[in-house]
């Protein structure tokens, strides 16, 4: 028994439970499981990611302080790698991941006590130091009494005239060097009498290590290996410099130590082709190479590695053939483009380039984005040895609207440049899903290309030819002349995903059916049924995703969407979809009470003031509400017109070209600032002062178009 260091209460230990959060702990354990959730710890900043900050807790454990735990924006955090910080351990997961929380106290003096936590117990710092001093003295005493080891004999004594060990006939008396892939053992035994020349001779140099591949190092822990490949990332920690090395089989992190916080091998940078030798170790559960030598390859040696990498990547990245999930004309029209898109995504993973999926913030957009995520994450985990690789190399960012405009592109460029400067990450592949296939997005793609970043598009909208030259691949059936009336972005994206990773094909088969609000092709309904999803299952998941797509629409909600779509969580889907229906029905009732109808050239058009009679910042969105309203009204109404202060959205029974509609409105209201956003399936924007004139012009144009 002792007394609490804070309040003096008699306790079994150094601190009472009521004051545990008033002390800061210095961790000297060796495993995450030895941490105590709820306690505050001193640590050092290891590095940044888009989703948070990695903090080293002691020498053996790293935790993640997620951006959601911060009391400020991640971008405004002024921590630098190597800075001392204070964090709270929230949870230690079964896989060893450590979740950290924010501490408002960022100086040791703001805590009321300081303790050292080891693997077995906790101590006052002076107690542990005393123990360490005693042990050190004992070690010194032991060393002083120990007899020195005899120097190894390298030759027989010249005076020794007795018989020597017999030499092997095949070696002439010298033992051969034994070498295996991944390790070298060399011994030289001289079995003939030494001469003066032999005594003066320099020892033979050890033979060069044979190259091994990264996918073969898992069973070589403790061995020294030679790897050849391309540097795909460099980050400086408070301790070593960590190089990410890619060869033709996988990627591994290689730690090189100069001194704490000092850049090792400063001449080595991203995209350099190198030869590296080091010992294989496990670090926080991940394979890692402790670098002993690192050499930049030039000339023929470099070209050999580059050719090896390129041929291996191209061979592995491209699908052998394209086999659609089901018979669907819109998909069949773009089979070649599906193969190109899948190849681009697989190449990015193999080249350690982040994959950033920008998808529409709709149910279709979220499901389509989740399909690509489902395929990419296992591939990333397979190709990269670090445990948190999926957070570094894959991200979904919902996109407002269907245009990849300069605002969105600027955000992406800013993020990728920060990642390059902070972590030496490579430039990403940006995948647009359910958006980005019209000419309004070309400026955004050109901005990406100026920095060397690639983009590809997967979209069911009626696309523009200008996009084809701006992106690596465009999976847009309309460009192939196919009818896209029965297509969704999910139907296209799920087929791309199935060719990114064939192992998850069965997980994707029900997704196309989920994305249709009505009239899903029978072939997709059958596919879903075979996967165990009936029409109720499909409907509930679509509605649940639509609701979650609205709330916090700028976040990916990776785990929640996966639970709804893949984990068979019927209770969760039913619960959320019930909320969806309640909210939608309430707003639909309000909209129907406040709509007006207009007769135009013998046609009935429903008109809704979307600013006056919708909750603009609550669920459902204007787009979702207009879609549902038109489905309810179309028996009596040929079109539904949603008119806001500066936007006009139209839904029609027969598909219209919104560009043509916009041109007709602009002719009638030349000073209205009328323009179309989102191409033929987009919407019309105008100046608020011309709202009434624009509405009347739109009604006239609809009458001419639909009559």
Coordinates of N, CA and C in Angstrom, one line a residue, residues 33-248:
X33 N -1.3 -3.4 -26.1 CA -2.2 -4.0 -25.1 C -1.8 -3.6 -23.7
X34 N -0.6 -3.1 -23.5 CA -0.1 -2.6 -22.2 C -0.6 -1.2 -21.8
X35 N -1.2 -0.5 -22.8 CA -1.7 0.8 -22.5 C -3.0 0.7 -21.7
X36 N -3.4 1.8 -21.0 CA -4.6 1.8 -20.2 C -5.6 2.8 -20.7
X37 N -6.7 2.4 -21.3 CA -7.6 3.3 -21.9 C -8.1 4.3 -20.8
X38 N -8.3 5.5 -21.2 CA -8.7 6.6 -20.3 C -7.6 7.4 -19.7
X39 N -6.4 6.9 -19.8 CA -5.2 7.7 -19.3 C -4.7 8.6 -20.3
X40 N -4.0 9.7 -19.8 CA -3.4 10.6 -20.7 C -1.9 10.3 -20.8
X41 N -1.3 10.4 -22.0 CA 0.0 10.0 -22.2 C 0.8 11.1 -23.0
X42 N 2.1 11.1 -22.7 CA 3.0 12.0 -23.5 C 3.4 11.2 -24.7
X43 N 3.4 11.9 -25.8 CA 3.9 11.3 -27.1 C 4.6 12.3 -28.0
X44 N 4.9 11.8 -29.2 CA 5.5 12.7 -30.2 C 4.8 12.5 -31.5
X45 N 4.6 13.6 -32.2 CA 3.9 13.6 -33.5 C 4.8 12.8 -34.5
X46 N 4.2 11.7 -35.1 CA 4.8 10.9 -36.1 C 4.6 11.4 -37.5
X47 N 3.3 11.9 -37.8 CA 3.0 12.4 -39.1 C 1.5 12.6 -39.3
X48 N 1.2 13.2 -40.4 CA -0.2 13.5 -40.7 C -0.8 12.6 -41.8
X49 N -2.1 12.5 -41.8 CA -2.9 11.9 -42.9 C -4.1 12.8 -43.0
X50 N -4.9 12.6 -44.1 CA -6.1 13.4 -44.3 C -7.1 13.2 -43.2
X51 N -7.0 12.1 -42.5 CA -8.0 11.7 -41.5 C -7.5 12.0 -40.1
X52 N -6.3 12.4 -39.9 CA -5.9 12.7 -38.5 C -4.4 12.7 -38.4
X53 N -3.9 12.5 -37.2 CA -2.5 12.6 -36.8 C -2.0 11.3 -36.2
X54 N -0.9 10.8 -36.6 CA -0.3 9.7 -36.0 C 0.7 10.1 -34.9
X55 N 0.5 9.6 -33.7 CA 1.3 10.0 -32.5 C 2.0 8.8 -31.9
X56 N 3.3 8.9 -31.8 CA 4.1 7.8 -31.1 C 3.9 7.9 -29.6
X57 N 3.4 6.8 -29.0 CA 3.3 6.7 -27.5 C 4.5 5.9 -27.1
X58 N 5.6 6.5 -26.7 CA 6.8 5.7 -26.4 C 7.5 5.3 -27.6
X59 N 8.3 4.3 -27.5 CA 9.2 3.9 -28.6 C 8.6 2.7 -29.4
X60 N 7.5 2.1 -28.9 CA 7.0 0.9 -29.5 C 5.6 0.9 -30.0
X61 N 4.8 2.0 -29.7 CA 3.4 2.0 -30.0 C 3.0 3.4 -30.7
X62 N 2.3 3.3 -31.8 CA 1.8 4.5 -32.5 C 0.2 4.4 -32.5
X63 N -0.4 5.6 -32.2 CA -1.8 5.7 -32.2 C -2.3 6.7 -33.2
X64 N -3.6 6.7 -33.5 CA -4.2 7.6 -34.4 C -5.1 8.6 -33.6
X65 N -4.9 9.9 -33.8 CA -5.8 10.9 -33.2 C -6.6 11.3 -34.4
X66 N -7.8 10.8 -34.5 CA -8.7 11.1 -35.7 C -9.1 12.5 -35.7
X67 N -9.3 13.1 -36.9 CA -9.6 14.5 -37.0 C -10.9 14.8 -36.3
X68 N -11.8 13.8 -36.2 CA -13.1 14.1 -35.5 C -12.9 14.3 -34.0
X69 N -11.7 13.9 -33.4 CA -11.5 14.1 -32.0 C -10.8 15.4 -31.7
X70 N -10.5 16.2 -32.7 CA -9.8 17.5 -32.5 C -10.8 18.6 -32.1
X71 N -10.3 19.6 -31.4 CA -11.2 20.7 -31.1 C -11.0 21.8 -32.1
X72 N -10.3 21.6 -33.2 CA -10.1 22.5 -34.2 C -9.9 21.8 -35.6
X73 N -9.8 22.5 -36.7 CA -9.6 21.9 -38.0 C -8.2 21.3 -38.0
X74 N -8.1 20.1 -38.7 CA -6.9 19.5 -38.8 C -5.8 20.4 -39.5
X75 N -6.3 21.2 -40.5 CA -5.4 22.0 -41.3 C -4.8 23.2 -40.4
X76 N -5.5 23.5 -39.3 CA -5.0 24.6 -38.5 C -4.2 24.1 -37.3
X77 N -4.0 22.8 -37.2 CA -3.2 22.3 -36.1 C -1.7 22.6 -36.4
X78 N -1.0 23.2 -35.5 CA 0.4 23.6 -35.7 C 1.4 22.6 -35.3
X79 N 1.0 21.4 -35.1 CA 2.0 20.4 -34.7 C 2.9 20.0 -35.8
X80 N 4.2 19.8 -35.6 CA 5.1 19.3 -36.5 C 5.6 17.9 -36.1
X81 N 6.0 17.1 -37.1 CA 6.6 15.8 -36.7 C 7.8 16.0 -35.7
X82 N 7.7 15.2 -34.7 CA 8.7 15.3 -33.6 C 8.3 16.1 -32.4
X83 N 7.2 16.9 -32.6 CA 6.8 17.7 -31.5 C 6.2 16.9 -30.3
X84 N 6.5 17.3 -29.1 CA 5.9 16.6 -27.9 C 4.5 17.0 -27.7
X85 N 3.6 16.1 -27.6 CA 2.1 16.4 -27.4 C 1.6 15.5 -26.3
X86 N 0.4 15.8 -25.9 CA -0.3 15.0 -24.9 C -1.7 14.6 -25.4
X87 N -2.0 13.3 -25.3 CA -3.2 12.7 -25.8 C -3.8 11.7 -24.8
X88 N -5.0 11.4 -25.0 CA -5.7 10.4 -24.2 C -5.9 9.1 -25.0
X89 N -5.6 8.0 -24.4 CA -5.9 6.7 -25.1 C -7.4 6.4 -24.8
X90 N -8.1 6.4 -25.9 CA -9.6 6.0 -25.9 C -9.8 4.6 -25.9
X91 N -9.1 3.9 -26.8 CA -9.4 2.4 -27.0 C -8.2 1.8 -27.6
X92 N -8.0 0.5 -27.3 CA -6.9 -0.3 -27.9 C -7.7 -1.5 -28.5
X93 N -7.7 -1.5 -29.8 CA -8.5 -2.5 -30.5 C -7.8 -3.9 -30.5
X94 N -8.6 -4.9 -30.9 CA -8.1 -6.3 -30.9 C -6.9 -6.4 -31.9
X95 N -6.9 -5.7 -33.0 CA -5.8 -5.8 -33.9 C -4.6 -4.9 -33.6
X96 N -4.6 -4.3 -32.4 CA -3.5 -3.5 -32.0 C -3.6 -2.0 -32.3
X97 N -4.6 -1.6 -33.1 CA -4.8 -0.2 -33.4 C -5.2 0.6 -32.1
X98 N -4.6 1.8 -32.0 CA -4.8 2.6 -30.8 C -5.6 3.9 -31.2
X99 N -6.8 4.1 -30.6 CA -7.6 5.3 -30.9 C -7.2 6.3 -29.8
X100 N -6.9 7.5 -30.2 CA -6.5 8.6 -29.3 C -7.5 9.7 -29.3
X101 N -7.5 10.4 -28.2 CA -8.4 11.5 -28.0 C -7.6 12.8 -27.7
X102 N -8.3 13.9 -27.9 CA -7.6 15.2 -27.7 C -7.5 15.5 -26.3
X103 N -6.4 16.2 -25.9 CA -6.2 16.7 -24.6 C -6.1 18.2 -24.6
X104 N -6.9 18.9 -23.8 CA -6.9 20.3 -23.8 C -5.6 20.8 -23.1
X105 N -5.0 19.9 -22.3 CA -3.7 20.2 -21.6 C -2.6 19.7 -22.5
X106 N -1.8 20.7 -22.9 CA -0.6 20.4 -23.8 C 0.7 20.8 -23.2
X107 N 0.8 20.9 -21.9 CA 2.0 21.1 -21.2 C 2.0 20.2 -20.0
X108 N 3.2 19.6 -19.6 CA 3.2 18.6 -18.5 C 2.9 19.3 -17.2
X109 N 3.2 20.6 -17.1 CA 2.9 21.2 -15.8 C 1.4 21.4 -15.6
X110 N 0.6 21.3 -16.6 CA -0.9 21.4 -16.5 C -1.5 20.1 -15.9
X111 N -0.7 19.1 -15.8 CA -1.2 17.9 -15.1 C -0.7 17.9 -13.7
X112 N -1.4 17.2 -12.8 CA -1.1 17.2 -11.4 C -0.1 16.1 -11.0
X113 N 0.3 15.3 -11.9 CA 1.3 14.3 -11.6 C 1.9 13.7 -12.8
X114 N 3.0 13.0 -12.7 CA 3.7 12.4 -13.8 C 4.2 11.0 -13.3
X115 N 3.7 10.0 -14.1 CA 4.1 8.6 -13.8 C 4.7 7.9 -15.0
X116 N 5.4 6.9 -14.7 CA 6.0 6.1 -15.8 C 5.2 4.8 -15.8
X117 N 4.7 4.4 -16.9 CA 3.9 3.1 -17.1 C 4.8 2.1 -17.9
X118 N 5.1 1.0 -17.3 CA 5.9 0.0 -17.9 C 4.9 -1.2 -18.3
X119 N 5.5 -2.2 -18.8 CA 4.7 -3.4 -19.2 C 4.0 -4.0 -18.0
X120 N 4.6 -3.8 -16.8 CA 4.1 -4.6 -15.7 C 3.5 -3.7 -14.6
X121 N 3.9 -2.4 -14.5 CA 3.4 -1.6 -13.4 C 3.6 -0.1 -13.7
X122 N 3.4 0.7 -12.7 CA 3.6 2.1 -12.9 C 4.5 2.6 -11.7
X123 N 5.3 3.6 -12.0 CA 6.3 4.1 -11.0 C 6.4 5.6 -11.1
X124 N 6.8 6.2 -10.0 CA 7.3 7.6 -10.0 C 8.6 7.6 -10.8
X125 N 8.9 8.6 -11.6 CA 10.1 8.7 -12.4 C 11.4 8.4 -11.6
X126 N 11.4 9.0 -10.4 CA 12.7 8.8 -9.6 C 12.9 7.4 -9.2
X127 N 11.7 6.7 -8.9 CA 11.8 5.3 -8.5 C 12.4 4.4 -9.7
X128 N 12.0 4.7 -10.9 CA 12.4 3.9 -12.0 C 13.9 4.2 -12.3
X129 N 14.3 5.5 -12.1 CA 15.6 5.9 -12.4 C 16.6 5.3 -11.4
X130 N 16.1 5.2 -10.1 CA 16.9 4.5 -9.1 C 17.2 3.1 -9.4
X131 N 16.1 2.4 -9.9 CA 16.3 1.0 -10.2 C 17.2 0.9 -11.4
X132 N 17.1 1.8 -12.3 CA 18.0 1.7 -13.5 C 19.5 1.9 -13.1
X133 N 19.7 2.9 -12.2 CA 21.1 3.2 -11.8 C 21.7 1.9 -11.1
X134 N 20.9 1.3 -10.2 CA 21.4 0.1 -9.5 C 21.8 -1.0 -10.5
X135 N 20.9 -1.2 -11.5 CA 21.2 -2.2 -12.4 C 22.4 -1.9 -13.3
X136 N 22.6 -0.6 -13.6 CA 23.8 -0.2 -14.4 C 25.0 -0.5 -13.6
X137 N 25.1 -0.2 -12.3 CA 26.3 -0.4 -11.5 C 26.6 -1.9 -11.4
X138 N 25.6 -2.7 -11.3 CA 25.8 -4.1 -11.2 C 26.4 -4.6 -12.5
X139 N 25.9 -4.1 -13.6 CA 26.4 -4.6 -14.9 C 27.8 -4.2 -15.1
X140 N 28.2 -3.0 -14.6 CA 29.6 -2.6 -14.7 C 30.5 -3.5 -13.9
X141 N 30.0 -3.8 -12.7 CA 30.8 -4.7 -11.8 C 31.0 -6.0 -12.5
X142 N 30.0 -6.6 -13.1 CA 30.1 -7.9 -13.7 C 31.1 -7.8 -14.8
X143 N 31.0 -6.7 -15.6 CA 31.9 -6.6 -16.8 C 33.3 -6.6 -16.4
X144 N 33.6 -5.9 -15.2 CA 35.0 -5.7 -14.8 C 35.6 -7.0 -14.4
X145 N 34.8 -7.9 -13.8 CA 35.3 -9.2 -13.3 C 35.4 -10.2 -14.4
X146 N 34.7 -10.0 -15.5 CA 34.7 -11.0 -16.6 C 36.0 -11.2 -17.3
X147 N 36.3 -12.4 -17.6 CA 37.6 -12.6 -18.4 C 37.4 -12.2 -19.8
X148 N 38.4 -11.6 -20.4 CA 38.2 -11.2 -21.8 C 38.2 -12.5 -22.7
X149 N 37.3 -12.4 -23.8 CA 37.3 -13.5 -24.7 C 38.5 -13.6 -25.5
X150 N 39.0 -14.8 -25.8 CA 40.2 -14.9 -26.7 C 39.8 -14.4 -28.1
X151 N 40.8 -13.8 -28.7 CA 40.6 -13.3 -30.1 C 40.5 -14.6 -31.0
X152 N 39.6 -14.5 -32.0 CA 39.4 -15.7 -32.9 C 40.7 -16.0 -33.7
X153 N 41.0 -17.2 -33.8 CA 42.2 -17.6 -34.5 C 41.9 -17.6 -36.0
X154 N 42.7 -17.0 -36.8 CA 42.5 -17.0 -38.2 C 43.6 -17.8 -39.0
X155 N 44.6 -18.3 -38.3 CA 45.6 -19.2 -38.9 C 46.2 -20.0 -37.8
X156 N 46.7 -21.2 -38.2 CA 47.5 -22.0 -37.3 C 48.8 -21.4 -37.0
X157 N 49.3 -21.7 -35.7 CA 50.6 -21.2 -35.3 C 51.7 -21.7 -36.2
X158 N 52.7 -20.8 -36.5 CA 53.8 -21.3 -37.4 C 54.6 -22.3 -36.7
X159 N 54.6 -22.4 -35.3 CA 55.4 -23.4 -34.6 C 54.7 -24.7 -34.5
X160 N 53.4 -24.8 -35.0 CA 52.6 -26.0 -34.8 C 53.0 -26.9 -35.9
X161 N 53.7 -28.0 -35.6 CA 54.2 -29.0 -36.6 C 53.3 -30.2 -36.6
X162 N 52.3 -30.2 -35.7 CA 51.4 -31.4 -35.6 C 50.5 -31.4 -36.8
X163 N 49.7 -32.5 -36.9 CA 48.8 -32.7 -38.0 C 47.7 -31.7 -38.0
X164 N 47.3 -31.1 -39.1 CA 46.2 -30.2 -39.2 C 44.9 -30.9 -39.6
X165 N 43.8 -30.1 -39.5 CA 42.5 -30.7 -40.0 C 42.6 -30.9 -41.5
X166 N 42.0 -32.0 -42.0 CA 42.1 -32.3 -43.4 C 41.3 -31.3 -44.2
X167 N 41.8 -30.9 -45.3 CA 41.1 -30.0 -46.2 C 40.2 -30.8 -47.2
X168 N 39.2 -30.2 -47.6 CA 38.3 -30.8 -48.6 C 39.0 -30.7 -49.9
X169 N 39.0 -31.9 -50.6 CA 39.7 -31.9 -51.9 C 39.1 -30.9 -52.9
X170 N 37.8 -30.6 -52.8 CA 37.2 -29.7 -53.8 C 37.5 -28.3 -53.5
X171 N 37.9 -27.9 -52.3 CA 38.1 -26.5 -52.0 C 39.5 -26.1 -51.8
X172 N 40.4 -27.1 -51.8 CA 41.8 -26.8 -51.5 C 42.0 -26.2 -50.2
X173 N 41.2 -26.6 -49.2 CA 41.4 -26.2 -47.8 C 40.6 -25.0 -47.4
X174 N 39.9 -24.3 -48.3 CA 39.0 -23.1 -47.9 C 37.6 -23.5 -47.9
X175 N 36.9 -23.1 -46.8 CA 35.5 -23.4 -46.7 C 34.7 -22.4 -47.6
X176 N 33.7 -22.9 -48.4 CA 33.0 -22.1 -49.3 C 32.0 -21.2 -48.6
X177 N 31.6 -20.1 -49.2 CA 30.6 -19.2 -48.7 C 29.2 -19.7 -48.9
X178 N 28.4 -19.8 -47.8 CA 27.1 -20.3 -47.9 C 26.1 -19.1 -48.0
X179 N 25.3 -19.1 -49.0 CA 24.4 -17.9 -49.1 C 23.0 -18.4 -49.5
X180 N 22.0 -17.9 -48.9 CA 20.6 -18.2 -49.2 C 19.9 -16.9 -49.5
X181 N 18.7 -17.0 -50.3 CA 17.9 -15.8 -50.6 C 17.5 -15.2 -49.3
X182 N 17.8 -13.9 -49.1 CA 17.4 -13.2 -47.9 C 18.3 -13.3 -46.7
X183 N 19.4 -14.1 -46.7 CA 20.4 -14.1 -45.6 C 21.7 -14.6 -46.2
X184 N 22.8 -14.1 -45.5 CA 24.2 -14.5 -45.9 C 24.9 -15.0 -44.7
X185 N 25.6 -16.1 -44.8 CA 26.5 -16.6 -43.8 C 27.8 -16.9 -44.4
X186 N 28.8 -16.3 -43.9 CA 30.1 -16.6 -44.6 C 31.2 -16.9 -43.5
X187 N 31.9 -18.0 -43.7 CA 32.9 -18.4 -42.8 C 34.1 -18.8 -43.6
X188 N 35.3 -18.5 -43.1 CA 36.5 -18.9 -43.8 C 37.4 -19.7 -42.8
X189 N 37.6 -20.9 -43.0 CA 38.4 -21.8 -42.2 C 39.7 -22.1 -42.9
X190 N 40.8 -21.8 -42.4 CA 42.1 -22.1 -43.0 C 42.7 -23.3 -42.4
X191 N 42.9 -24.3 -43.1 CA 43.3 -25.6 -42.5 C 44.8 -26.0 -42.9
X192 N 45.5 -25.1 -43.6 CA 46.9 -25.3 -43.9 C 47.7 -24.4 -43.0
X193 N 49.0 -24.8 -42.8 CA 49.8 -23.9 -41.9 C 49.9 -22.6 -42.5
X194 N 49.9 -21.6 -41.6 CA 50.0 -20.2 -42.1 C 51.4 -19.8 -42.5
X195 N 51.4 -18.9 -43.5 CA 52.7 -18.4 -44.0 C 52.7 -16.9 -43.7
X196 N 53.8 -16.2 -43.8 CA 53.8 -14.8 -43.6 C 52.9 -14.1 -44.6
X197 N 52.9 -14.5 -45.9 CA 52.0 -13.9 -46.8 C 50.5 -14.1 -46.4
X198 N 50.2 -15.2 -46.0 CA 48.8 -15.5 -45.6 C 48.4 -14.7 -44.4
X199 N 49.3 -14.4 -43.5 CA 48.9 -13.7 -42.3 C 48.7 -12.2 -42.7
X200 N 49.4 -11.7 -43.7 CA 49.2 -10.3 -44.1 C 48.0 -10.1 -45.1
X201 N 47.5 -11.2 -45.6 CA 46.5 -11.1 -46.7 C 45.2 -10.5 -46.1
X202 N 44.5 -9.7 -46.8 CA 43.2 -9.2 -46.4 C 42.1 -10.3 -46.5
X203 N 41.1 -10.3 -45.6 CA 40.1 -11.3 -45.7 C 39.3 -11.1 -46.9
X204 N 38.7 -12.2 -47.4 CA 37.9 -12.2 -48.6 C 36.6 -11.4 -48.4
X205 N 36.2 -10.6 -49.3 CA 34.9 -9.8 -49.2 C 33.8 -10.8 -49.3
X206 N 32.7 -10.5 -48.5 CA 31.5 -11.3 -48.6 C 30.9 -11.1 -50.0
X207 N 30.3 -12.1 -50.6 CA 29.7 -12.0 -51.9 C 28.4 -11.1 -51.7
X208 N 28.0 -10.5 -52.8 CA 26.8 -9.6 -52.8 C 25.6 -10.5 -52.6
X209 N 24.6 -9.9 -51.9 CA 23.4 -10.6 -51.6 C 22.6 -10.7 -52.9
X210 N 21.9 -11.8 -53.1 CA 21.0 -12.0 -54.2 C 19.7 -11.3 -53.9
X211 N 19.2 -10.7 -55.0 CA 17.9 -10.0 -54.8 C 16.8 -10.9 -54.5
X212 N 15.9 -10.4 -53.6 CA 14.7 -11.1 -53.3 C 13.5 -10.1 -53.5
X213 N 12.3 -10.6 -53.5 CA 11.1 -9.8 -53.8 C 10.4 -9.5 -52.5
X214 N 9.6 -8.5 -52.5 CA 8.9 -8.1 -51.3 C 7.9 -9.1 -50.8
X215 N 7.2 -9.7 -51.8 CA 6.2 -10.7 -51.4 C 6.8 -11.9 -50.8
X216 N 8.1 -12.1 -50.8 CA 8.8 -13.3 -50.3 C 9.4 -13.0 -48.9
X217 N 9.3 -11.8 -48.4 CA 10.1 -11.5 -47.1 C 9.3 -11.9 -45.9
X218 N 8.0 -12.3 -46.0 CA 7.2 -12.6 -44.8 C 7.8 -13.7 -44.0
X219 N 8.5 -14.6 -44.6 CA 9.1 -15.7 -43.8 C 10.6 -15.6 -43.6
X220 N 11.1 -14.3 -43.8 CA 12.5 -14.1 -43.6 C 12.8 -13.0 -42.5
X221 N 11.9 -13.0 -41.5 CA 12.1 -12.0 -40.4 C 13.4 -12.4 -39.7
X222 N 14.3 -11.4 -39.5 CA 15.6 -11.6 -38.9 C 16.7 -11.8 -39.9
X223 N 16.4 -11.9 -41.1 CA 17.4 -12.1 -42.2 C 17.7 -10.8 -42.9
X224 N 18.9 -10.7 -43.4 CA 19.2 -9.5 -44.2 C 19.0 -9.8 -45.7
X225 N 18.3 -8.9 -46.4 CA 17.9 -9.1 -47.7 C 18.3 -8.0 -48.6
X226 N 18.3 -8.2 -49.9 CA 18.5 -7.1 -50.9 C 17.2 -7.0 -51.7
X227 N 16.7 -5.7 -51.8 CA 15.5 -5.4 -52.6 C 15.9 -4.4 -53.6
X228 N 15.2 -4.4 -54.7 CA 15.4 -3.4 -55.8 C 14.0 -3.0 -56.2
X229 N 13.9 -1.7 -56.4 CA 12.6 -1.1 -56.8 C 12.6 0.4 -56.8
X230 N 11.4 1.0 -56.7 CA 11.2 2.4 -56.8 C 10.7 2.9 -55.5
X231 N 11.3 4.1 -55.1 CA 10.8 4.8 -53.9 C 9.5 5.5 -54.2
X232 N 8.5 5.1 -53.4 CA 7.1 5.7 -53.7 C 6.7 6.6 -52.6
X233 N 7.5 6.7 -51.5 CA 7.1 7.6 -50.5 C 8.2 7.8 -49.5
X234 N 8.4 9.0 -48.9 CA 9.4 9.2 -47.9 C 8.7 10.1 -46.8
X235 N 8.9 9.7 -45.5 CA 8.4 10.5 -44.5 C 9.4 10.5 -43.3
X236 N 9.5 11.7 -42.7 CA 10.4 11.8 -41.6 C 9.7 11.7 -40.3
X237 N 10.1 10.8 -39.4 CA 9.5 10.7 -38.1 C 10.4 11.4 -37.1
X238 N 9.9 11.3 -35.9 CA 10.8 11.8 -34.8 C 12.0 11.0 -34.6
X239 N 12.0 9.8 -35.1 CA 13.2 8.9 -35.1 C 13.8 8.7 -36.4
X240 N 13.4 7.6 -37.1 CA 14.0 7.3 -38.4 C 13.3 8.0 -39.6
X241 N 14.0 7.9 -40.7 CA 13.4 8.3 -42.0 C 12.7 7.0 -42.5
X242 N 11.5 7.0 -43.0 CA 10.8 5.8 -43.5 C 10.6 6.0 -45.0
X243 N 11.3 5.1 -45.7 CA 11.1 5.0 -47.2 C 10.1 3.9 -47.5
X244 N 9.3 4.2 -48.5 CA 8.4 3.2 -49.0 C 8.9 2.7 -50.3
X245 N 9.2 1.4 -50.4 CA 9.8 0.8 -51.6 C 8.8 -0.1 -52.3
X246 N 8.7 0.0 -53.6 CA 7.8 -0.8 -54.4 C 8.7 -1.6 -55.4
X247 N 8.5 -2.9 -55.4 CA 9.0 -3.7 -56.5 C 7.9 -4.3 -57.3
X248 N 8.1 -5.3 -58.1 CA 7.1 -5.8 -59.0 C 6.1 -6.6 -58.3

